[in-house]
Structure formats: C-alpha cells, structure tokens
CSV table of C-alpha atoms in Angstrom, one decimal:
chain,number,residue,atom,x,y,z
A,106,MET,CA,37.4,-84.0,-84.3
A,107,ASN,CA,40.6,-84.9,-86.1
A,108,SER,CA,43.3,-82.3,-86.8
A,109,ARG,CA,42.4,-81.6,-90.6
A,110,THR,CA,38.8,-81.0,-89.3
A,111,LEU,CA,40.3,-78.2,-87.3
A,112,LEU,CA,42.6,-76.7,-90.0
A,113,ARG,CA,39.3,-76.4,-92.1
A,114,ARG,CA,38.1,-74.3,-89.3
A,115,GLY,CA,41.2,-71.9,-89.6
A,116,TYR,CA,43.4,-72.8,-86.9
A,117,THR,CA,47.2,-72.6,-88.4
A,118,GLN,CA,48.0,-75.8,-86.0
A,119,ILE,CA,46.0,-78.4,-83.8
A,120,SER,CA,47.4,-77.1,-80.7
A,121,ASP,CA,45.9,-73.9,-81.3
A,122,LEU,CA,42.3,-74.5,-79.6
A,123,GLY,CA,43.7,-75.5,-76.2
A,124,ARG,CA,46.5,-72.9,-76.4
A,125,ASP,CA,43.5,-69.9,-76.4
A,126,ALA,CA,41.5,-71.9,-73.7
A,127,ASP,CA,44.5,-71.5,-71.6
A,128,LYS,CA,44.9,-67.7,-72.4
A,129,HIS,CA,41.0,-67.0,-71.9
A,130,ASP,CA,39.9,-69.0,-68.7
A,131,ASN,CA,36.7,-67.5,-69.2
A,132,SER,CA,36.4,-67.6,-72.8
A,133,LYS,CA,33.9,-69.8,-75.1
A,134,TYR,CA,33.7,-71.3,-78.4
A,135,VAL,CA,30.9,-71.6,-80.3
A,136,ASN,CA,30.6,-73.3,-83.6
A,137,ASP,CA,29.3,-71.2,-86.4
A,138,PRO,CA,28.2,-72.8,-89.7
A,139,ILE,CA,29.6,-69.6,-91.8
A,140,HIS,CA,32.8,-69.0,-90.0
A,141,GLY,CA,33.8,-72.2,-88.2
A,142,TYR,CA,34.7,-72.1,-84.4
A,143,ILE,CA,34.5,-68.7,-83.1
A,144,ASN,CA,36.3,-67.5,-79.5
A,145,LEU,CA,34.0,-65.3,-77.2
A,146,ASP,CA,36.3,-63.8,-74.9
A,147,GLU,CA,34.7,-62.6,-71.2
A,148,GLN,CA,33.8,-59.1,-72.4
A,149,VAL,CA,32.0,-60.2,-75.3
A,150,LEU,CA,30.2,-62.5,-73.2
A,151,GLN,CA,29.1,-60.1,-70.8
A,152,LEU,CA,26.9,-58.2,-73.7
A,153,ILE,CA,25.8,-61.8,-74.8
A,154,ASP,CA,24.5,-63.0,-71.9
A,155,THR,CA,22.0,-60.5,-71.3
A,156,PRO,CA,18.3,-60.4,-72.0
A,157,GLN,CA,18.7,-57.7,-74.0
A,158,PHE,CA,21.0,-59.3,-76.4
A,159,GLN,CA,19.2,-62.6,-76.3
A,160,ARG,CA,16.3,-60.8,-77.5
A,161,LEU,CA,17.6,-61.2,-80.8
A,162,ARG,CA,17.2,-64.7,-80.8
A,163,HIS,CA,13.6,-64.4,-81.6
A,164,LEU,CA,13.9,-61.5,-84.4
A,165,LYS,CA,14.1,-63.1,-88.0
A,166,GLN,CA,17.3,-61.9,-90.1
A,167,MET,CA,15.4,-61.8,-93.0
A,168,GLY,CA,12.0,-60.7,-92.0
A,169,SER,CA,9.3,-61.8,-93.9
A,170,SER,CA,11.5,-63.8,-96.2
A,171,TYR,CA,11.2,-66.8,-94.2
A,172,PHE,CA,7.6,-67.0,-95.1
A,173,VAL,CA,8.8,-68.0,-98.5
A,174,PHE,CA,12.4,-69.1,-98.3
A,175,PRO,CA,11.8,-72.0,-95.4
A,176,GLY,CA,15.8,-72.1,-95.3
A,177,ALA,CA,15.6,-68.5,-93.6
A,178,SER,CA,15.2,-69.4,-90.1
A,179,HIS,CA,18.3,-67.9,-89.2
A,180,ASN,CA,18.2,-65.0,-86.6
A,181,ARG,CA,20.1,-61.4,-85.7
A,182,PHE,CA,21.4,-63.4,-82.8
A,183,GLU,CA,24.1,-65.4,-84.8
A,184,HIS,CA,24.7,-62.5,-87.4
A,185,CYS,CA,25.7,-60.2,-84.8
A,186,VAL,CA,28.2,-62.7,-83.4
A,187,GLY,CA,29.6,-63.5,-86.6
A,188,THR,CA,29.8,-59.7,-87.6
A,189,SER,CA,31.7,-59.5,-84.1
A,190,TYR,CA,34.3,-62.0,-84.9
A,191,LEU,CA,34.9,-60.5,-88.4
A,192,ALA,CA,35.4,-57.3,-87.0
A,193,SER,CA,37.8,-58.8,-84.1
A,194,GLU,CA,39.5,-60.7,-87.1
A,195,VAL,CA,40.1,-57.3,-89.0
A,196,VAL,CA,41.4,-55.4,-86.5
A,197,LYS,CA,44.0,-58.1,-85.4
A,198,GLY,CA,44.9,-58.5,-88.9
A,199,PHE,CA,45.7,-54.7,-89.1
A,200,ALA,CA,47.8,-54.7,-85.8
A,201,GLN,CA,49.8,-57.6,-87.1
A,202,ARG,CA,50.4,-56.6,-90.4
A,203,GLN,CA,51.0,-52.8,-89.6
A,204,PRO,CA,51.9,-52.2,-85.9
A,205,GLU,CA,52.7,-48.7,-87.1
A,206,LEU,CA,49.0,-48.3,-86.9
A,207,GLY,CA,49.0,-48.2,-83.4
A,208,ILE,CA,46.2,-50.3,-82.8
A,209,ASP,CA,45.6,-50.7,-78.9
A,210,GLU,CA,43.5,-52.8,-76.9
A,211,ARG,CA,40.8,-50.1,-76.7
A,212,ASP,CA,40.4,-50.0,-80.4
A,213,SER,CA,40.2,-53.5,-80.6
A,214,ARG,CA,37.8,-54.0,-77.8
A,215,CYS,CA,35.3,-51.3,-79.0
A,216,VAL,CA,35.2,-52.3,-82.4
A,217,THR,CA,34.6,-56.2,-81.9
A,218,LEU,CA,31.9,-54.9,-79.6
A,219,ALA,CA,30.3,-52.2,-82.2
A,220,GLY,CA,29.9,-55.3,-84.2
A,221,LEU,CA,28.4,-57.1,-81.8
A,222,CYS,CA,25.8,-54.7,-81.0
A,223,HIS,CA,25.2,-53.2,-84.3
A,224,ASP,CA,21.8,-54.5,-84.7
A,225,LEU,CA,20.6,-54.8,-80.8
A,226,GLY,CA,18.0,-51.9,-82.0
A,227,HIS,CA,15.9,-54.3,-84.8
A,228,GLY,CA,12.6,-54.7,-84.4
A,229,PRO,CA,9.6,-57.2,-85.6
A,230,PHE,CA,11.1,-58.7,-89.0
A,231,SER,CA,13.6,-56.8,-89.1
A,232,HIS,CA,13.6,-53.7,-91.6
A,233,VAL,CA,9.7,-54.2,-92.1
A,234,PHE,CA,9.7,-52.5,-88.5
A,235,ASP,CA,11.6,-49.3,-89.0
A,236,ASN,CA,11.1,-49.2,-93.1
A,237,GLU,CA,7.3,-49.8,-93.2
A,238,PHE,CA,5.6,-49.8,-89.7
A,239,ILE,CA,7.3,-47.1,-88.1
A,240,PRO,CA,6.6,-44.2,-90.9
A,241,ARG,CA,3.0,-45.3,-91.1
A,242,ALA,CA,2.4,-45.6,-87.4
A,243,CYS,CA,4.6,-42.4,-86.4
A,244,PRO,CA,4.2,-40.2,-89.5
A,245,GLY,CA,6.5,-37.5,-89.3
A,246,MET,CA,8.9,-39.4,-87.0
A,247,ILE,CA,12.4,-40.2,-88.4
A,248,TRP,CA,14.0,-43.3,-86.3
A,249,SER,CA,16.0,-46.1,-87.8
A,250,HIS,CA,17.2,-49.3,-86.1
A,251,GLU,CA,20.7,-47.9,-85.3
A,252,GLU,CA,19.0,-45.1,-83.4
A,253,GLY,CA,17.7,-48.3,-81.6
A,254,SER,CA,20.9,-50.2,-81.4
A,255,GLU,CA,22.4,-46.9,-79.5
A,256,MET,CA,19.3,-46.9,-77.3
A,257,MET,CA,19.3,-50.5,-76.3
A,258,LEU,CA,23.3,-50.2,-75.9
A,259,HIS,CA,22.9,-47.8,-73.2
A,260,HIS,CA,19.8,-50.0,-71.6
A,261,THR,CA,22.0,-53.3,-71.7
A,262,VAL,CA,25.2,-51.9,-70.0
A,263,ASP,CA,23.3,-49.8,-67.3
A,264,GLU,CA,20.7,-52.8,-66.8
A,265,ASN,CA,23.2,-55.4,-66.2
A,266,HIS,CA,26.0,-53.1,-64.5
A,267,ILE,CA,28.5,-53.9,-67.1
A,268,ASP,CA,31.9,-52.2,-66.6
A,269,ILE,CA,32.5,-50.0,-69.5
A,270,ASP,CA,33.5,-46.8,-70.1
A,271,GLU,CA,31.3,-44.2,-71.0
A,272,GLY,CA,34.0,-43.0,-73.8
A,273,ASP,CA,34.1,-46.4,-74.9
A,274,ILE,CA,30.2,-46.3,-75.3
A,275,LYS,CA,30.3,-43.2,-77.2
A,276,PHE,CA,32.8,-44.4,-79.3
A,277,ILE,CA,31.3,-48.2,-80.0
A,278,LYS,CA,27.9,-45.8,-80.8
A,279,GLN,CA,30.3,-43.8,-83.7
A,280,LEU,CA,31.4,-46.8,-85.0
A,281,ILE,CA,27.8,-48.4,-85.0
A,282,ARG,CA,26.3,-45.2,-87.0
A,283,GLY,CA,29.0,-44.8,-89.5
A,284,SER,CA,31.5,-42.2,-90.6
A,285,SER,CA,33.0,-40.7,-93.7
A,286,GLN,CA,34.2,-38.0,-91.8
A,287,PRO,CA,36.5,-37.7,-89.1
A,288,VAL,CA,35.7,-38.1,-85.5
A,289,GLY,CA,37.0,-36.2,-83.0
A,290,ASP,CA,41.1,-37.9,-82.2
A,291,GLU,CA,39.6,-41.7,-83.1
A,292,LYS,CA,41.4,-43.6,-85.8
A,293,MET,CA,39.4,-42.9,-89.2
A,294,PHE,CA,39.8,-46.2,-90.9
A,295,LEU,CA,38.3,-47.8,-88.0
A,296,PHE,CA,35.0,-46.6,-89.0
A,297,ASP,CA,35.4,-48.5,-92.3
A,298,ILE,CA,35.3,-52.0,-90.6
A,299,VAL,CA,31.7,-52.4,-89.1
A,300,ALA,CA,29.5,-49.5,-91.3
A,301,ASN,CA,31.5,-48.2,-93.9
A,302,LYS,CA,30.4,-45.2,-95.0
A,303,ARG,CA,32.8,-44.5,-97.7
A,304,ASN,CA,32.5,-47.2,-99.7
A,305,GLY,CA,30.3,-49.7,-98.4
A,306,VAL,CA,32.8,-52.7,-97.5
A,307,ASP,CA,32.0,-54.0,-94.0
A,308,VAL,CA,31.9,-57.2,-92.1
A,309,ASP,CA,28.2,-56.5,-91.7
A,310,LYS,CA,28.2,-57.4,-95.6
A,311,PHE,CA,30.6,-59.8,-95.3
A,312,ASP,CA,28.4,-61.8,-92.5
A,313,TYR,CA,25.0,-61.4,-93.7
A,314,ILE,CA,25.5,-61.7,-97.7
A,315,GLN,CA,27.4,-64.9,-96.5
A,316,ARG,CA,24.8,-66.3,-94.0
A,317,ASP,CA,21.7,-65.4,-95.9
A,318,CYS,CA,23.5,-67.2,-99.2
A,319,TYR,CA,24.3,-70.2,-96.8
A,320,ASN,CA,20.8,-70.5,-95.4
A,321,VAL,CA,18.3,-69.4,-98.8
A,322,GLY,CA,20.2,-72.0,-100.8
A,323,VAL,CA,22.0,-69.0,-102.9
A,324,ASN,CA,25.4,-69.8,-104.4
A,325,SER,CA,27.6,-66.7,-103.5
A,326,SER,CA,30.4,-66.4,-105.8
A,327,TYR,CA,33.1,-63.7,-104.3
A,328,ASP,CA,34.9,-64.6,-101.2
A,329,PHE,CA,35.2,-62.0,-97.9
A,330,GLN,CA,38.0,-63.9,-96.4
A,331,ARG,CA,40.3,-63.2,-99.3
A,332,LEU,CA,39.4,-59.3,-99.2
A,333,MET,CA,40.1,-59.8,-95.3
A,334,LEU,CA,43.5,-61.1,-96.0
A,335,ASN,CA,44.2,-58.5,-99.2
A,336,SER,CA,43.7,-55.2,-97.3
A,337,ARG,CA,45.6,-52.8,-95.4
A,338,VAL,CA,45.6,-49.1,-94.4
A,339,ILE,CA,46.9,-46.6,-96.5
A,340,ASP,CA,46.3,-42.8,-95.5
A,341,ASP,CA,43.9,-44.0,-92.5
A,342,GLU,CA,41.6,-45.8,-95.1
A,343,VAL,CA,40.8,-49.4,-95.6
A,344,CYS,CA,42.5,-50.3,-99.4
A,345,TYR,CA,42.5,-53.3,-101.0
A,346,ASN,CA,45.0,-55.4,-103.1
A,347,ALA,CA,44.1,-54.5,-107.0
A,348,LYS,CA,43.9,-58.3,-107.7
A,349,GLU,CA,40.8,-58.1,-105.3
A,350,ALA,CA,38.7,-55.7,-107.7
A,351,PHE,CA,37.0,-58.3,-109.6
A,352,ASN,CA,36.3,-60.0,-106.4
A,353,LEU,CA,34.6,-56.7,-104.8
A,354,THR,CA,32.7,-56.1,-107.7
A,355,GLU,CA,31.0,-60.0,-107.2
A,356,MET,CA,30.2,-58.9,-103.6
A,357,PHE,CA,28.3,-56.3,-104.9
A,358,HIS,CA,26.5,-57.8,-107.5
A,359,THR,CA,25.7,-60.8,-105.2
A,360,ARG,CA,24.1,-58.0,-102.8
A,361,TYR,CA,22.1,-56.8,-105.3
A,362,SER,CA,21.2,-60.3,-106.7
A,363,LEU,CA,19.6,-61.3,-103.2
A,364,HIS,CA,17.7,-57.9,-103.0
A,365,LYS,CA,16.3,-58.5,-106.4
A,366,ARG,CA,15.4,-62.6,-106.1
A,367,VAL,CA,15.3,-62.9,-101.8
A,368,TYR,CA,14.6,-59.7,-100.1
A,369,SER,CA,12.1,-58.2,-102.6
A,370,HIS,CA,10.3,-61.4,-103.3
A,371,ARG,CA,6.9,-60.7,-104.4
A,372,ALA,CA,5.4,-63.1,-102.2
A,373,ALA,CA,7.8,-61.8,-99.2
A,374,LYS,CA,6.4,-58.5,-99.8
A,375,ALA,CA,2.7,-59.3,-100.1
A,376,ILE,CA,3.2,-60.6,-96.6
A,377,GLU,CA,5.1,-57.6,-95.4
A,378,PHE,CA,2.3,-55.5,-96.5
A,379,MET,CA,0.0,-58.1,-94.4
A,380,LEU,CA,2.4,-57.6,-91.2
A,381,VAL,CA,2.3,-54.0,-91.3
A,382,ASP,CA,-1.4,-54.2,-91.4
A,383,ALA,CA,-2.0,-56.3,-88.2
A,384,LEU,CA,0.6,-54.6,-86.5
A,385,LEU,CA,-1.2,-50.9,-87.2
A,386,ILE,CA,-4.7,-52.2,-86.2
A,387,ALA,CA,-2.6,-53.8,-83.2
A,388,ASP,CA,-0.6,-50.9,-82.3
A,389,PRO,CA,-3.2,-48.7,-80.6
A,390,ILE,CA,-4.2,-51.7,-78.0
A,391,LEU,CA,-0.7,-53.0,-77.7
A,392,GLN,CA,1.5,-49.8,-77.8
A,393,ILE,CA,3.9,-51.1,-80.5
A,394,SER,CA,4.9,-47.8,-81.7
A,395,GLN,CA,5.8,-46.3,-78.5
A,396,SER,CA,8.4,-49.0,-77.3
A,397,ILE,CA,10.8,-47.3,-79.6
A,398,THR,CA,11.5,-44.5,-77.1
A,399,ASN,CA,10.8,-47.0,-74.0
A,400,PRO,CA,14.0,-49.5,-73.9
A,401,HIS,CA,12.3,-51.7,-71.5
A,402,MET,CA,9.2,-51.9,-73.5
A,403,TYR,CA,11.4,-52.2,-76.8
A,404,GLN,CA,13.3,-55.3,-75.1
A,405,SER,CA,9.8,-57.3,-75.0
A,406,LEU,CA,9.0,-56.6,-78.8
A,407,THR,CA,9.7,-59.3,-81.0
A,408,ASP,CA,8.8,-61.3,-84.1
A,409,GLU,CA,6.4,-62.9,-80.8
A,410,ILE,CA,4.3,-60.0,-81.2
A,411,VAL,CA,2.7,-61.6,-84.0
A,412,ARG,CA,1.7,-64.8,-81.5
A,413,ASP,CA,0.8,-61.9,-78.5
A,414,ILE,CA,-2.1,-60.4,-81.5
A,415,GLU,CA,-3.3,-64.4,-82.2
A,416,ARG,CA,-3.6,-65.0,-78.5
A,417,SER,CA,-4.8,-62.1,-77.3
A,418,PRO,CA,-8.9,-62.1,-76.3
A,419,ALA,CA,-9.1,-58.3,-77.2
A,420,PRO,CA,-12.2,-57.9,-79.3
A,421,GLU,CA,-10.4,-54.9,-81.5
A,422,LEU,CA,-8.1,-57.5,-82.5
A,423,ARG,CA,-10.4,-59.4,-84.6
A,424,GLU,CA,-9.2,-57.9,-87.9
A,425,ALA,CA,-5.5,-58.4,-87.0
A,426,GLN,CA,-6.0,-61.8,-86.2
A,427,ASP,CA,-7.9,-62.8,-89.4
A,428,ILE,CA,-4.9,-61.1,-91.4
A,429,ILE,CA,-2.2,-63.5,-89.6
A,430,THR,CA,-4.7,-66.7,-90.2
A,431,ARG,CA,-4.8,-65.5,-94.0
A,432,ILE,CA,-0.8,-65.8,-93.6
A,433,HIS,CA,-1.1,-69.1,-91.8
A,434,THR,CA,-3.8,-70.4,-94.4
A,435,ARG,CA,-1.4,-68.6,-97.4
A,436,ASP,CA,-4.7,-66.7,-98.2
A,437,ILE,CA,-2.1,-64.2,-98.9
A,438,TYR,CA,-2.6,-60.5,-100.6
A,439,LYS,CA,-1.7,-60.7,-104.4
A,440,PHE,CA,0.7,-59.3,-106.7
A,441,VAL,CA,-0.7,-57.1,-109.6
A,442,ASP,CA,2.2,-55.9,-111.7
A,443,GLU,CA,5.3,-53.9,-111.8
A,444,TYR,CA,6.8,-51.4,-113.7
A,445,ILE,CA,10.9,-51.0,-114.1
A,446,LEU,CA,11.2,-47.4,-114.6
A,447,PRO,CA,13.4,-46.0,-117.4
A,448,ALA,CA,15.9,-43.3,-116.1
A,449,ASP,CA,14.1,-40.3,-117.7
A,450,MET,CA,10.7,-41.1,-115.2
A,451,ALA,CA,12.5,-42.0,-112.1
A,452,SER,CA,11.0,-38.9,-111.3
A,453,ILE,CA,7.1,-40.4,-111.1
A,454,ALA,CA,8.2,-42.9,-108.3
A,455,ASN,CA,6.5,-41.3,-105.4
A,456,SER,CA,3.1,-41.1,-103.5
A,457,THR,CA,2.0,-37.9,-105.3
A,458,CYS,CA,2.2,-39.1,-108.8
A,459,ILE,CA,0.9,-43.1,-108.3
A,460,ASN,CA,-1.3,-43.7,-105.7
A,461,GLU,CA,-4.1,-45.9,-104.6
A,462,ALA,CA,-6.6,-43.0,-105.3
A,463,LYS,CA,-5.1,-42.1,-109.1
A,464,ILE,CA,-5.6,-45.7,-109.6
A,465,VAL,CA,-9.3,-45.7,-108.8
A,466,GLY,CA,-9.5,-43.0,-111.1
A,467,TYR,CA,-8.5,-45.1,-114.2
A,468,ARG,CA,-11.2,-47.9,-113.6
A,469,SER,CA,-13.2,-48.5,-116.5
A,470,ASP,CA,-17.2,-48.7,-116.3
A,471,ASN,CA,-17.5,-52.1,-114.8
A,472,ASP,CA,-14.7,-52.2,-112.2
A,473,ASP,CA,-16.0,-52.0,-108.6
A,474,PHE,CA,-12.2,-52.0,-106.8
A,475,VAL,CA,-11.4,-49.3,-104.1
A,476,GLU,CA,-8.6,-47.9,-102.7
A,477,ARG,CA,-8.3,-50.1,-99.9
A,478,ASP,CA,-8.2,-52.7,-102.3
A,479,VAL,CA,-5.1,-51.3,-103.8
A,480,LEU,CA,-1.3,-51.2,-102.4
A,481,ILE,CA,1.6,-49.9,-104.0
A,482,ASP,CA,5.4,-50.8,-103.3
A,483,PHE,CA,8.0,-48.1,-104.8
A,484,CYS,CA,11.1,-50.6,-104.6
A,485,LEU,CA,14.9,-49.4,-105.0
A,486,ILE,CA,17.2,-51.7,-106.0
A,487,HIS,CA,20.9,-51.0,-106.4
A,488,TYR,CA,24.5,-51.8,-105.7
A,489,GLY,CA,24.9,-50.1,-102.4
A,490,MET,CA,25.7,-46.5,-103.1
A,491,ARG,CA,22.5,-45.7,-105.1
A,492,LYS,CA,23.3,-44.8,-108.7
A,493,ASP,CA,27.1,-44.8,-108.1
A,494,ASN,CA,29.6,-47.8,-108.5
A,495,PRO,CA,30.8,-48.5,-105.0
A,496,VAL,CA,33.6,-49.8,-106.6
A,497,ASP,CA,34.4,-46.7,-107.7
A,498,ARG,CA,34.5,-45.6,-104.4
A,499,ILE,CA,37.3,-47.9,-103.0
A,500,ASN,CA,41.2,-47.5,-103.4
A,501,PHE,CA,43.5,-50.1,-104.0
A,502,TYR,CA,47.0,-50.7,-103.7
A,503,SER,CA,49.5,-52.6,-105.7
A,504,LYS,CA,51.9,-55.4,-104.4
A,505,TYR,CA,54.9,-53.3,-105.9
A,506,ASN,CA,53.6,-50.2,-104.1
A,507,THR,CA,52.1,-51.0,-100.9
A,508,ALA,CA,52.2,-47.5,-99.6
A,509,GLU,CA,50.3,-45.7,-102.5
A,510,LYS,CA,46.5,-46.2,-102.8
A,511,PHE,CA,44.4,-45.2,-106.2
A,512,PRO,CA,41.1,-46.1,-107.6
A,513,ILE,CA,40.9,-48.4,-110.6
A,514,SER,CA,37.6,-47.3,-113.1
A,515,SER,CA,35.4,-50.4,-113.7
A,516,GLY,CA,36.4,-50.4,-117.5
A,517,LEU,CA,39.8,-51.6,-115.9
A,518,ILE,CA,38.0,-54.4,-114.3
A,519,SER,CA,35.5,-55.9,-116.5
A,520,LEU,CA,33.9,-54.3,-119.9
A,521,CYS,CA,31.0,-56.8,-118.4
A,522,VAL,CA,29.7,-54.4,-116.0
A,523,PRO,CA,26.3,-52.5,-115.8
A,524,GLU,CA,25.6,-49.2,-117.2
A,525,LYS,CA,23.4,-48.6,-114.2
A,526,TYR,CA,23.7,-49.5,-111.0
A,527,GLU,CA,20.2,-48.8,-109.5
A,528,GLU,CA,16.5,-49.5,-110.2
A,529,ARG,CA,13.2,-48.2,-109.6
A,530,ILE,CA,10.7,-50.4,-109.7
A,531,ILE,CA,6.7,-49.8,-109.2
A,532,ARG,CA,4.7,-52.8,-107.9
A,533,ILE,CA,1.0,-53.0,-107.2
A,534,PHE,CA,-0.5,-55.5,-104.8
A,535,THR,CA,-3.9,-56.0,-103.8
A,536,ARG,CA,-5.4,-57.0,-100.4
A,537,THR,CA,-8.5,-58.5,-102.5
A,538,PRO,CA,-7.5,-61.0,-105.1
A,539,SER,CA,-10.4,-61.2,-106.8
A,540,LYS,CA,-9.6,-57.8,-108.1
A,541,ARG,CA,-6.3,-58.0,-109.7
A,542,GLY,CA,-7.7,-58.0,-113.0
A,543,GLN,CA,-9.6,-54.8,-112.5
A,544,ILE,CA,-6.4,-53.0,-111.0
A,545,GLN,CA,-3.9,-54.1,-113.3
A,546,GLY,CA,-6.0,-52.6,-116.3
A,547,ALA,CA,-6.5,-49.6,-114.0
A,548,ALA,CA,-3.0,-49.2,-112.9
A,549,ARG,CA,-1.6,-49.9,-116.6
A,550,ARG,CA,-3.9,-47.0,-118.2
A,551,LEU,CA,-2.3,-44.9,-115.6
A,552,MET,CA,1.2,-45.5,-116.3
A,553,GLU,CA,0.5,-45.1,-120.2
A,554,ASP,CA,-0.5,-41.9,-119.4
A,555,LEU,CA,2.0,-40.7,-117.2
A,556,SER,CA,4.5,-42.0,-120.1
A,557,SER,CA,2.6,-40.2,-122.7
A,558,ARG,CA,2.4,-37.1,-120.8
A,559,ILE,CA,6.3,-37.1,-119.7
A,560,VAL,CA,7.1,-37.6,-123.7
A,561,ALA,CA,4.9,-34.6,-124.6
A,562,SER,CA,6.2,-32.1,-122.3
A,563,SER,CA,9.8,-33.2,-123.5
A,564,PRO,CA,10.4,-34.8,-126.8
A,565,SER,CA,13.8,-35.6,-126.2
A,566,ASN,CA,12.7,-38.1,-123.5
A,567,SER,CA,11.3,-40.7,-126.3
A,568,SER,CA,13.0,-43.8,-124.3
A,569,ALA,CA,10.6,-42.3,-121.3
A,570,HIS,CA,7.6,-45.3,-122.2
A,571,ILE,CA,6.9,-48.0,-119.9
A,572,THR,CA,6.1,-51.4,-121.8
A,573,PRO,CA,3.9,-53.6,-120.2
A,574,ASN,CA,5.5,-57.0,-119.4
A,575,ARG,CA,3.5,-59.5,-121.0
A,576,GLY,CA,4.6,-62.2,-119.1
A,577,LEU,CA,2.9,-60.2,-116.4
A,578,THR,CA,-0.6,-59.4,-118.5
A,579,LEU,CA,-3.5,-61.5,-116.5
A,580,PRO,CA,-6.2,-63.3,-118.6
A,581,ASN,CA,-9.5,-62.0,-119.0
A,582,ASN,CA,-11.0,-65.2,-117.7
A,583,LEU,CA,-8.7,-65.6,-114.7
A,584,SER,CA,-10.6,-67.2,-111.9
A,585,LEU,CA,-9.5,-66.9,-108.5
A,586,SER,CA,-12.1,-68.5,-106.6
A,587,PRO,CA,-10.8,-70.0,-103.5
A,588,VAL,CA,-9.9,-73.9,-104.0
A,589,LYS,CA,-12.1,-76.1,-102.3
A,590,LYS,CA,-10.0,-78.4,-99.8
A,591,ARG,CA,-10.9,-82.1,-99.6
A,592,ARG,CA,-10.7,-84.5,-97.0
A,593,LEU,CA,-8.2,-87.0,-97.2
A,594,ASP,CA,-9.2,-90.5,-97.3
A,595,PHE,CA,-7.1,-92.8,-95.7
A,596,SER,CA,-9.6,-95.8,-95.7
A,597,MET,CA,-7.3,-97.9,-98.1
C-alpha cells in the first residue's frame, strides 16, 4: 500500500503505522470501510475476543431491513467497533486540544469501552426484539437493549475473567445509559460522547448513520469528521464551532431520512410483523423471552433463532415455520394504507382510538375480514428529540471566543428548515393479502368518522381532517391471486 493511500486513511505520515505497532505490541489493526485502519489495543481486544462480543457478528444492524435492502448485511459487531474507535478519537482530541480538562487514562479507557459495549444487549433483528417482540411476549414489562447491554457487560467480564475495576464497570454502564444530569464526581462532558441525552449528537449516530448509508446506498450529506475536529468542551459540555450549525442540521435530517426511507420501509415493516408472529408462536417452546434476564441464555440468542425454528421437528412450531417460509418465498404480509396525522389529531395515535376491532366494526355488508387479518403500526418519526429541533439544544462557540458557549436559533442557520420536527403515521397492514381492499375501505371509514368527531367537538380544529392518499387507493377490481410459477425451459 502506498503512502498516499495511508494518508487518506487518516495517518499524518507513513511512519505512524509502524510507530503505533511499536507502542502497542499486543494491538491489532483492522481495515474498516467507514473509518479506514482502526487500532484495537489490548483492553479493547480483551472484550472483542469473547463469545459474548462475537455474538454481535450474528445480529443484523438494520434488522428486517436486510430483507428489503440487500446491501444492509452489516452487523452490530462492526458498528460497535466503529463507535469505540470514534469515542476514543473524540477523547484523544479533547485531551490534546484542551489539556486543562484533566482527561486521564481512566476517562479515555471507560469512554472507549462504553462505545464498544453499548450494543451488547441487542436481541434478534435488533430493535424488532426490544421494541416489538418483548412488549407483546411480556406485557407490562419495561425492558430495553441498554439494560441488556449492562447485563451482558457484567457477564462478559465475569465469564472471561477480564480485569476491570468494579467502579469502572459502573462508570461504563452509566456512559452507555447516558445522562443529562451530573453523575457523582464524573466529568459531565464525557456523557455527551457515546449516548448524548442533551441533544443527541454522539459517536453512536456518527457511526450508524454513515455505516447504514454506505451499505444501503443512500447518500449522506453531512460530515461527522468536521464535527469531531470542530468541537471543544465549554462549561463541562461538548460544544461545536458556529460554522458547523448547518452541518449538524444536515446530520439530523439524514437521520430522519433514513427512518423515513429505510428503517420504516413498508415491506421491512411487513416482514417485521411476520418475524414477531413467528417468535411469539415459538416463545413457549424455545423460551425466547425468558433469556432477557438470563445472560447465559441470552448469549446464544441471535438472528439464528429463525434457523432454529426452521430446523425444529416440534409440531408446535409448524405455524411459525410456515410464516418463515412465506418470508423466503416473498409471500409477505401486505401494506394496506397509511395516514399522516395532522398535529391536532396526534392524540388518536393509540390502540384505544384505533385498533383491529374498531376497523372490523366499519366493515361493509359484503366484507368478511376479521381482527386477525388486520395489523396496525403506530409510527413516530422525528429528528431525534420528538417535537423539538435538536439543533436548538446544541451550544456553539465562535472562533473569536472559544471560552463562551451560546445557542443558535434555526432561523439564523437557514430559512429552509422544517416547521415541525416529528410526524405520527398510522399504517395498516394485513396478514391476508386478498382482504386488502376490504380493510382499506373500513379503515378509511373509521378515520373519516374520527376526523368528523374531532371537528364537531372543537370547531377551531377545522384542520383536523385526514385526506386519503389517492396514490394508495386500491382499485375495486384488484386481483391478488398468487402468481403461478412456470418451469424454465432450458431445452434451446
């Protein structure tokens, strides 16, 4: 490899690679498609080279999106390695540019390991597991993958006899959880690096946005490296150069765009429903949900659970196997309709106002679909801080005074910014494709009735009306009979 290539990878001179190797006899370099050559020191390798961390190689970063976007084959493993690298680089940058911060070796080590271990607790198909499966498998239980990460961190350290101080483990767990309030005697700005609860600007987003865009083939219009270089700590908070205000706006827009175009893709959501159905059927037999409190069981729980279901001879899993076969043969649940709710109607986006039974209640005389045919998705997409503009929560500094922090209103960044920063979407799907037209008609009658009732109860809310999207209207003569497969003729 020539010197020009290495310089593009981030080295200041060609001798850096060799010099770093001399300093860290037990370190390794890996070539990452996003960040170039990454140095993995001995402490990081102690955790990576464990069965618990290697498990992340078998968890798709983008869950069910991989069934729709063939390039989305990357896993939690490389995302965690990339996040760890960026966390380390941010801390090193602050230590070099601002030695008065008193960043010590413990601070650097714990932030780096927090970046490495922040997703240790993800389950099969990533957010499908904790956002969709667990709430239905364990009603009333509040559990997140961050809790799983804390459990698996302890388990990894104990099972592999890794020498980490108990106080450091506690600090790493706090960094993974994130905090917008002071935590003991720890430096508050360190909590802005991996899981930033103040404004959402953190290395986790830097890595997953860039990595997901790269693998899916979506262009990213912001530059996270500029953000890392143009940041400094003021009053125990990570702040950014004022010239990076639009760059940050673009970062949050890119996040929104990924959620809108990729993570919430209709076909990906349909397959997500199918995966959850299969897992729920298999749960009593395979005890999937019980693993979230048992690290030994959780260690073996990956996306491979689908293959375990397929291979099982248990007759109780026949229905789950049929659902998985439908995924493989692309006989997936079908999207029916969607409604982007006006702000005045956001209150109806819940299972009390809109549910399967209510849609069934609006059937016409000739309709024969039942509740089991209907699926409802309450989708919330935002810029990262719900209805607020996250950039409003960021503090900046001027190159003329790097000791003073201040906010910049969105109107001073650009006039071409959104009026709203979140949208609530109600999407209807069906397990039975032949019933799409019936379900769409009933759902639209329900939504029209809800709109009329809201306007009648509050005439000032005249804008609270849902207009069906004509582009989604199904024709009356729509035929969804299965396509017969022809045998290919290779005789010629």
